[in-house]
Short mmCIF file of C-alpha atoms and ligand atoms in Angstrom, two decimals:
data_model
loop_
_atom_site.label_atom_id
_atom_site.label_comp_id
_atom_site.label_asym_id
_atom_site.label_seq_id
_atom_site.Cartn_x
_atom_site.Cartn_y
_atom_site.Cartn_z
CA MET A 127 26.86 -15.05 -35.50
CA THR A 128 23.92 -13.46 -34.26
CA GLY A 129 22.78 -15.06 -30.68
CA THR A 130 19.34 -14.96 -29.44
CA VAL A 131 18.70 -13.24 -25.95
CA ALA A 132 17.56 -15.78 -23.20
CA LYS A 133 13.81 -14.67 -22.18
CA PRO A 134 14.25 -14.16 -18.19
CA THR A 135 12.43 -16.71 -15.87
CA ILE A 136 9.06 -15.17 -14.32
CA GLY A 137 7.64 -16.17 -11.03
CA ILE A 138 4.08 -15.40 -10.10
CA ILE A 139 3.64 -14.91 -6.21
CA GLY A 140 -0.07 -15.57 -5.86
CA THR A 141 -1.80 -16.83 -8.68
CA GLY A 142 -5.32 -15.27 -8.22
CA ALA A 143 -7.08 -13.21 -10.64
CA ILE A 144 -4.35 -10.82 -11.63
CA GLY A 145 -1.47 -13.27 -11.30
CA GLY A 146 -3.45 -16.04 -13.24
CA PHE A 147 -4.30 -13.64 -15.99
CA TYR A 148 -0.75 -12.00 -16.80
CA GLY A 149 1.18 -15.48 -15.93
CA LEU A 150 -0.85 -17.09 -18.33
CA MET A 151 -0.74 -14.62 -20.91
CA LEU A 152 3.12 -14.58 -20.41
CA ALA A 153 3.53 -18.42 -20.85
CA ARG A 154 1.45 -18.47 -23.80
CA ALA A 155 3.91 -15.78 -25.23
CA GLY A 156 6.76 -18.19 -24.43
CA PHE A 157 8.12 -17.22 -21.11
CA ASP A 158 9.22 -19.84 -18.67
CA VAL A 159 6.48 -19.15 -16.07
CA HIS A 160 6.35 -20.71 -12.53
CA PHE A 161 3.34 -19.93 -10.59
CA LEU A 162 3.30 -19.98 -6.59
CA LEU A 163 -0.31 -21.02 -5.60
CA ARG A 164 -1.81 -21.37 -1.75
CA SER A 165 -5.44 -22.79 -1.87
CA GLU A 166 -5.82 -23.52 -5.41
CA PHE A 167 -2.64 -25.50 -5.85
CA THR A 168 -4.16 -28.69 -6.25
CA ALA A 169 -6.87 -27.60 -8.61
CA VAL A 170 -4.11 -26.04 -10.65
CA ALA A 171 -1.42 -28.82 -10.64
CA GLU A 172 -4.13 -31.40 -11.60
CA ARG A 173 -6.28 -29.43 -14.13
CA GLY A 174 -4.26 -26.13 -15.31
CA LEU A 175 -5.16 -22.51 -15.43
CA HIS A 176 -8.23 -21.61 -17.47
CA LEU A 177 -8.76 -18.19 -18.53
CA ASP A 178 -12.20 -17.05 -20.60
CA HIS A 179 -10.56 -13.88 -22.26
CA ALA A 180 -13.05 -11.12 -23.44
CA SER A 181 -11.57 -10.93 -27.05
CA LEU A 182 -9.54 -14.20 -27.33
CA GLY A 183 -12.36 -16.54 -25.85
CA PRO A 184 -11.25 -19.79 -23.77
CA LEU A 185 -7.62 -20.05 -23.12
CA THR A 186 -5.88 -23.17 -21.14
CA LEU A 187 -2.64 -23.34 -19.61
CA ASN A 188 -1.76 -27.15 -18.90
CA PRO A 189 0.31 -28.28 -17.73
CA VAL A 190 1.11 -25.66 -15.38
CA GLN A 191 4.84 -25.09 -13.44
CA ALA A 192 2.89 -24.84 -10.14
CA TYR A 193 4.21 -24.92 -6.67
CA SER A 194 3.00 -24.83 -3.03
CA SER A 195 6.25 -23.84 -1.73
CA ALA A 196 8.38 -21.02 -3.38
CA ALA A 197 11.29 -23.07 -1.70
CA ASP A 198 10.89 -25.37 -4.74
CA MET A 199 10.52 -22.44 -7.31
CA PRO A 200 13.54 -21.79 -9.57
CA PRO A 201 15.78 -18.32 -9.42
CA CYS A 202 13.31 -16.07 -11.19
CA ASP A 203 14.71 -12.87 -12.83
CA TRP A 204 11.15 -11.32 -12.54
CA LEU A 205 8.64 -11.79 -9.86
CA LEU A 206 4.92 -10.39 -10.27
CA VAL A 207 3.20 -10.29 -7.28
CA GLY A 208 -0.37 -10.86 -7.56
CA ALA A 209 -1.40 -11.33 -4.12
CA LYS A 210 -3.55 -8.81 -2.30
CA THR A 211 -1.69 -5.87 -0.62
CA THR A 212 -3.25 -7.43 2.99
CA SER A 213 -0.78 -10.16 2.73
CA ASN A 214 2.35 -8.12 1.47
CA ALA A 215 4.40 -8.50 4.76
CA ASP A 216 3.83 -12.52 4.83
CA LEU A 217 5.21 -12.65 1.29
CA ALA A 218 8.75 -11.48 1.95
CA PRO A 219 10.15 -14.79 2.60
CA ALA A 220 8.52 -16.39 -0.33
CA ILE A 221 9.50 -13.63 -2.58
CA ILE A 222 13.50 -14.10 -1.39
CA GLN A 223 13.44 -17.67 -1.64
CA ALA A 224 12.38 -17.17 -5.59
CA ALA A 225 14.42 -14.69 -6.44
CA ALA A 226 17.64 -14.69 -8.58
CA PRO A 227 20.61 -12.59 -6.86
CA ASP A 228 19.40 -9.18 -8.69
CA ALA A 229 15.71 -9.87 -9.53
CA LYS A 230 13.00 -7.48 -9.95
CA VAL A 231 9.96 -7.55 -7.87
CA LEU A 232 6.69 -6.05 -9.41
CA LEU A 233 4.29 -5.43 -7.24
CA LEU A 234 0.80 -5.58 -9.54
CA GLN A 235 -1.66 -3.86 -6.80
CA ASN A 236 -3.73 -1.33 -6.33
CA GLY A 237 -3.46 1.47 -3.49
CA LEU A 238 -0.43 3.75 -2.32
CA ASP A 239 2.76 3.02 -0.61
CA VAL A 240 2.25 -0.60 -1.00
CA GLU A 241 5.89 -1.33 -1.50
CA ASP A 242 7.05 0.39 1.58
CA HIS A 243 6.63 -2.16 4.43
CA LEU A 244 7.86 -5.13 1.97
CA ARG A 245 10.95 -2.91 0.85
CA GLU A 246 12.26 -3.19 4.37
CA LEU A 247 11.82 -6.89 4.60
CA LEU A 248 13.84 -7.43 1.36
CA PRO A 249 17.56 -7.44 0.58
CA ASP A 250 19.02 -4.28 -1.31
CA SER A 251 20.05 -6.30 -4.17
CA LEU A 252 16.49 -6.58 -5.37
CA HIS A 253 14.65 -4.23 -7.27
CA LEU A 254 11.12 -3.22 -6.34
CA LEU A 255 8.57 -1.90 -8.85
CA GLY A 256 4.81 -1.00 -8.77
CA GLY A 257 2.44 -1.97 -11.54
CA LEU A 258 -0.92 -0.65 -12.14
CA CYS A 259 -3.36 -3.00 -13.94
CA LEU A 260 -6.34 -1.44 -15.64
CA ILE A 261 -8.24 -4.59 -15.99
CA CYS A 262 -11.67 -6.36 -15.13
CA VAL A 263 -10.89 -9.78 -14.25
CA HIS A 264 -11.87 -12.16 -11.23
CA ARG A 265 -11.56 -16.03 -10.25
CA ALA A 266 -14.96 -17.84 -11.27
CA GLY A 267 -13.49 -20.94 -9.55
CA PRO A 268 -9.85 -22.94 -8.33
CA GLY A 269 -7.67 -21.92 -11.56
CA VAL A 270 -10.57 -20.54 -13.52
CA ILE A 271 -10.42 -16.82 -14.31
CA THR A 272 -12.88 -14.51 -16.31
CA HIS A 273 -11.71 -11.35 -17.91
CA GLN A 274 -14.25 -8.89 -18.66
CA ALA A 275 -12.59 -6.06 -20.13
CA LEU A 276 -9.31 -4.10 -20.67
CA GLY A 277 -5.89 -5.07 -19.33
CA ALA A 278 -3.16 -2.41 -19.79
CA VAL A 279 -0.14 -2.22 -17.04
CA ASN A 280 1.46 0.86 -15.80
CA VAL A 281 4.78 0.26 -14.33
CA GLY A 282 7.07 2.38 -12.29
CA TYR A 283 10.56 2.04 -10.29
CA HIS A 284 10.03 2.13 -6.45
CA SER A 285 13.29 1.24 -4.96
CA GLY A 286 16.46 -0.85 -5.21
CA PRO A 287 20.05 -1.07 -6.59
CA ALA A 288 19.57 1.03 -10.07
CA ALA A 289 22.48 3.56 -10.34
CA ASP A 290 20.62 6.43 -11.57
CA ALA A 291 17.37 7.68 -13.35
CA GLN A 292 18.49 6.38 -16.53
CA ALA A 293 19.28 2.79 -15.16
CA ARG A 294 15.80 2.89 -13.26
CA MET A 295 13.88 3.72 -16.65
CA ASN A 296 15.74 0.85 -18.25
CA ILE A 297 14.45 -1.79 -15.86
CA VAL A 298 10.77 -0.18 -16.30
CA GLU A 299 10.90 -0.49 -19.90
CA GLU A 300 12.55 -4.11 -19.43
CA GLY A 301 9.22 -4.85 -17.42
CA ALA A 302 6.39 -3.16 -19.79
CA GLY A 303 8.25 -4.85 -22.74
CA LEU A 304 7.52 -8.11 -21.27
CA PHE A 305 3.81 -7.32 -20.97
CA ARG A 306 3.92 -5.97 -24.74
CA THR A 307 5.57 -9.36 -25.85
CA ALA A 308 2.53 -11.07 -24.45
CA GLY A 309 0.31 -8.65 -26.41
CA ILE A 310 -0.61 -6.69 -23.21
CA ASP A 311 -0.44 -2.77 -23.62
CA ALA A 312 1.95 -1.51 -21.04
CA GLN A 313 3.36 1.94 -20.27
CA ALA A 314 6.30 2.62 -18.43
CA MET A 315 6.06 5.33 -15.97
CA PRO A 316 8.72 7.79 -14.88
CA ASN A 317 6.82 8.69 -11.29
CA LEU A 318 5.56 5.58 -9.74
CA GLN A 319 3.83 7.72 -7.17
CA GLN A 320 1.79 9.58 -9.84
CA ALA A 321 0.85 6.40 -11.49
CA ARG A 322 -0.66 5.08 -8.17
CA TRP A 323 -2.50 8.15 -7.36
CA GLN A 324 -3.88 8.17 -11.03
CA LYS A 325 -5.40 4.71 -10.42
CA LEU A 326 -6.84 5.64 -6.99
CA VAL A 327 -9.18 8.12 -8.84
CA TRP A 328 -11.10 4.92 -9.76
CA ASN A 329 -10.50 2.59 -6.77
CA ILE A 330 -11.21 4.87 -4.05
CA PRO A 331 -14.88 5.58 -5.07
CA TYR A 332 -15.65 2.22 -7.11
CA ASN A 333 -14.00 -0.33 -4.72
CA GLY A 334 -15.20 1.03 -1.52
CA LEU A 335 -19.29 1.97 -3.11
CA SER A 336 -19.37 -1.61 -4.39
CA VAL A 337 -19.17 -2.64 -0.93
CA LEU A 338 -20.96 -0.04 1.20
CA LEU A 339 -23.96 -0.05 -1.20
CA GLY A 340 -23.79 -3.66 -2.44
CA ALA A 341 -23.86 -2.42 -6.19
CA SER A 342 -21.79 -3.13 -9.11
CA THR A 343 -20.57 -0.51 -11.84
CA THR A 344 -24.08 -0.65 -14.07
CA PRO A 345 -26.16 0.35 -11.16
CA LEU A 346 -23.93 2.76 -9.67
CA MET A 347 -23.54 4.90 -12.81
CA ALA A 348 -27.48 4.59 -13.45
CA ASP A 349 -28.71 6.39 -10.38
CA ALA A 350 -28.27 10.22 -10.17
CA ASP A 351 -27.27 10.05 -6.36
CA SER A 352 -24.42 7.56 -6.93
CA ARG A 353 -22.97 9.13 -9.78
CA ALA A 354 -22.78 12.49 -7.77
CA LEU A 355 -21.11 10.57 -5.18
CA ILE A 356 -18.68 9.20 -7.26
CA GLN A 357 -17.69 12.55 -8.84
CA ALA A 358 -17.29 14.17 -5.24
CA LEU A 359 -15.11 11.33 -4.40
CA MET A 360 -12.95 11.43 -7.74
CA ALA A 361 -12.56 15.16 -7.15
CA GLU A 362 -11.46 14.81 -3.72
CA VAL A 363 -8.69 12.12 -4.67
CA VAL A 364 -7.77 14.79 -7.65
CA GLN A 365 -7.24 17.39 -4.59
CA GLY A 366 -5.22 14.87 -2.45
CA ALA A 367 -3.27 13.68 -5.17
CA LYS A 368 -2.62 17.48 -6.10
CA ALA A 369 -1.67 18.27 -2.40
CA CYS A 370 0.94 15.37 -2.55
CA GLY A 371 2.74 16.99 -5.65
CA HIS A 372 0.85 15.06 -8.63
CA ASP A 373 -1.31 16.83 -10.89
CA MET A 374 -3.47 14.65 -12.79
CA PRO A 375 -3.79 14.91 -16.51
CA PRO A 376 -6.43 17.63 -17.14
CA GLY A 377 -9.91 16.11 -17.43
CA TYR A 378 -8.56 12.51 -15.97
CA ALA A 379 -11.44 11.91 -13.82
CA ASP A 380 -14.32 12.46 -16.58
CA TYR A 381 -12.32 10.06 -18.42
CA LEU A 382 -12.14 7.43 -16.24
CA PHE A 383 -16.18 8.18 -15.27
CA MET A 384 -16.85 7.92 -19.13
CA MET A 385 -14.59 4.73 -19.23
CA THR A 386 -16.74 3.20 -16.56
CA GLU A 387 -19.85 3.87 -18.43
CA LYS A 388 -18.84 1.95 -21.62
CA MET A 389 -17.33 -0.82 -19.39
CA PRO A 390 -19.41 -4.19 -18.91
CA ASP A 391 -20.92 -4.59 -15.63
CA TYR A 392 -18.12 -5.13 -13.09
CA TRP A 393 -17.96 -5.85 -9.45
CA PRO A 394 -14.38 -4.67 -8.11
CA SER A 395 -11.93 -6.93 -6.66
CA MET A 396 -12.98 -5.21 -2.90
CA HIS A 397 -16.33 -6.47 -3.52
CA HIS A 398 -15.05 -9.99 -4.10
CA ASP A 399 -13.03 -9.87 -0.88
CA PHE A 400 -15.95 -8.79 1.09
CA LEU A 401 -18.09 -11.94 -0.32
CA HIS A 402 -15.57 -14.21 0.60
CA LYS A 403 -14.76 -12.41 4.03
CA ARG A 404 -11.27 -11.79 3.09
CA PRO A 405 -9.89 -8.63 4.81
CA LEU A 406 -10.29 -5.62 2.29
CA GLU A 407 -7.47 -3.51 0.95
CA LEU A 408 -8.44 -0.45 3.24
CA ASP A 409 -4.87 0.76 4.14
CA ALA A 410 -3.51 0.66 0.62
CA ILE A 411 -6.60 2.18 -0.93
CA TYR A 412 -7.82 4.52 1.91
CA THR A 413 -5.75 4.96 5.11
CA ARG A 414 -2.31 5.62 3.19
CA PRO A 415 -3.97 8.22 0.81
CA LEU A 416 -5.78 9.80 3.58
CA ALA A 417 -2.62 9.97 5.98
CA ALA A 418 -0.36 11.50 2.68
CA ALA A 419 -2.94 13.90 2.08
CA LYS A 420 -3.38 15.13 5.71
CA ALA A 421 0.54 15.17 5.98
CA ALA A 422 0.35 17.74 3.12
CA GLY A 423 -2.27 19.72 4.88
CA CYS A 424 -5.33 18.50 2.73
CA GLU A 425 -8.43 16.89 4.53
CA LEU A 426 -10.79 14.82 2.27
CA PRO A 427 -13.71 14.45 4.30
CA ARG A 428 -15.82 12.46 1.69
CA ILE A 429 -13.37 9.88 1.71
CA GLU A 430 -12.80 9.82 5.17
CA ALA A 431 -16.41 9.33 5.94
CA LEU A 432 -16.15 6.15 3.11
CA TYR A 433 -13.11 5.00 4.95
CA ARG A 434 -14.73 4.77 8.20
CA SER A 435 -17.84 2.98 6.94
CA LEU A 436 -15.84 0.34 5.07
CA SER A 437 -13.43 -0.14 8.25
CA PHE A 438 -16.95 -0.76 10.42
CA ILE A 439 -18.23 -3.34 7.66
CA ASP A 440 -14.75 -5.11 7.31
CA ARG A 441 -14.44 -5.62 11.09
CA ARG A 442 -18.02 -7.13 11.13
CA ASN A 443 -17.19 -9.34 8.27
CA HIS A 444 -14.54 -11.59 9.60
N1 LIG G 229 -8.99 -8.08 -9.96
C1 LIG G 229 -8.92 -7.11 -10.76
O1 LIG G 229 -9.66 -6.92 -11.77
C2 LIG G 229 -8.07 -6.17 -10.29
C3 LIG G 229 -7.16 -6.35 -9.31
N2 LIG G 229 -6.23 -5.08 -8.88
C4 LIG G 229 -5.32 -5.49 -7.89
O2 LIG G 229 -4.45 -6.79 -7.99
C5 LIG G 229 -4.15 -7.24 -6.71
C6 LIG G 229 -4.56 -8.60 -7.08
O3 LIG G 229 -6.10 -8.83 -6.78
P1 LIG G 229 -6.80 -9.99 -7.24
O4 LIG G 229 -6.01 -10.95 -8.08
O5 LIG G 229 -8.06 -9.47 -7.61
O6 LIG G 229 -6.72 -10.97 -5.97
P2 LIG G 229 -7.29 -12.72 -5.72
O7 LIG G 229 -7.69 -12.76 -4.30
O8 LIG G 229 -7.68 -12.83 -7.14
O9 LIG G 229 -5.82 -13.36 -5.96
C7 LIG G 229 -4.93 -13.20 -5.01
C8 LIG G 229 -4.13 -14.49 -4.85
O10 LIG G 229 -2.86 -14.34 -4.04
C9 LIG G 229 -2.87 -15.54 -3.19
N3 LIG G 229 -2.15 -15.46 -2.07
C10 LIG G 229 -2.21 -14.77 -1.05
N4 LIG G 229 -1.29 -15.08 -0.22
C11 LIG G 229 -0.36 -16.08 -0.70
C12 LIG G 229 0.65 -16.81 -0.09
N5 LIG G 229 1.01 -16.59 1.16
N6 LIG G 229 1.30 -17.85 -1.07
C13 LIG G 229 0.75 -18.18 -2.48
N7 LIG G 229 -0.50 -17.05 -2.72
C14 LIG G 229 -1.04 -16.21 -1.98
C15 LIG G 229 -4.23 -16.23 -3.13
O11 LIG G 229 -4.36 -17.41 -2.76
P3 LIG G 229 -5.52 -18.07 -1.98
O12 LIG G 229 -6.74 -18.40 -2.95
O13 LIG G 229 -5.08 -19.04 -1.14
O14 LIG G 229 -6.09 -16.90 -0.87
C16 LIG G 229 -5.06 -15.64 -4.56
O15 LIG G 229 -4.72 -16.88 -5.33
C17 LIG G 229 -4.91 -6.64 -5.41
O16 LIG G 229 -4.11 -5.29 -5.13
C18 LIG G 229 -6.17 -5.91 -6.27
O17 LIG G 229 -6.75 -4.55 -5.79
C19 LIG G 229 -6.17 -4.19 -9.66
C20 LIG G 229 -6.87 -4.03 -10.83
C21 LIG G 229 -7.88 -4.91 -11.18
C1 LIG G 230 -11.82 -1.45 -13.50
C2 LIG G 230 -10.49 -0.99 -13.46
C3 LIG G 230 -10.08 -1.17 -15.12
C4 LIG G 230 -10.72 0.39 -13.19
O1 LIG G 230 -9.27 1.17 -13.82
C5 LIG G 230 -9.52 -1.56 -12.58
O2 LIG G 230 -8.43 -1.68 -12.88
C6 LIG G 230 -9.79 -2.01 -11.13
O3 LIG G 230 -10.57 -2.73 -10.84
O4 LIG G 230 -8.73 -1.68 -10.28
#
């Protein structure tokens, strides 16, 4: 007799652009997905989640298994955290409440070392992973998400009870497999820190400059001065990564630069935070990488100047 393997129960902790996009896609693929919401709970509970997908067109999930409190969620085998890194520490109680005893907690977030503080607050029995999403998606209204392009996720293991490297990779493969089942390109990364530095090659220049210069990717890529600035910032990230022991694949910064030229015009998520007067993800995207590079004896003056300008803007913004 052939038995069917039960699909894991998935919880989304923070249903914004990223949580809503991946959660909806996983639910469409037949997973049992439970969504934790805050300000958009009533809208989503009443009207569902709506995604305008760049290639699949309009998609709706209605009804949604929506929760305003993690205490009401069933025990989840996988928890995908889609909140901003600025609220990670506050999320620990919700994660603990929604987690099955040996759950895997996957932080779908940009930045470096974003798992560290949360790790101290979680029980040792929980596996903690990081996921880097290469995607252009934003919230267009309560429960309404616009997807502009891309979607791949790179998954890596951070810490937890996995006995050895093979056990860690099995869990990472399982995580990547969830996304693939939902038709989303996903890669298992043997080294999470390397994956996080790779993603920073894009986020450090574009996220910050979108706020500082008030410009989205198309104007940033159309102007000779901003192009030069982006390339200089990218080169510094590559230098910082190298100092920390993470060599980027050859030509990686050029690849991201050219990828951005082909992307539709895009406002990075940091710009959305600035517009809505939410705290900027400066610690994850600037402070941590600058500190790691400095500890490895590497100064990154252009990134430091960008970071100090953003800190000034962020303090005045709320
Ligand atoms: N958007 C993008 O294209 C990309 C984003 N990323 C990264 O993904 C991460 C998420 O970004 P994004 O999806 O854009 O962010 P959003 O602001 O769209 O979503 C964050 C969500 O988390 C919710 N949230 C925060 N705290 C809580 C809480 N305590 N309880 C319940 N819900 C909570 C917010 O609710 P509320 O509405 O109440 O604030 C919001 O719905 C970031 O690290 C970002 O850098 C990475 C690649 C691309
Ligand atoms: C735009 C993109 C795709 C860059 O990798 C992204 O994932 C981000 O905004 O963080």
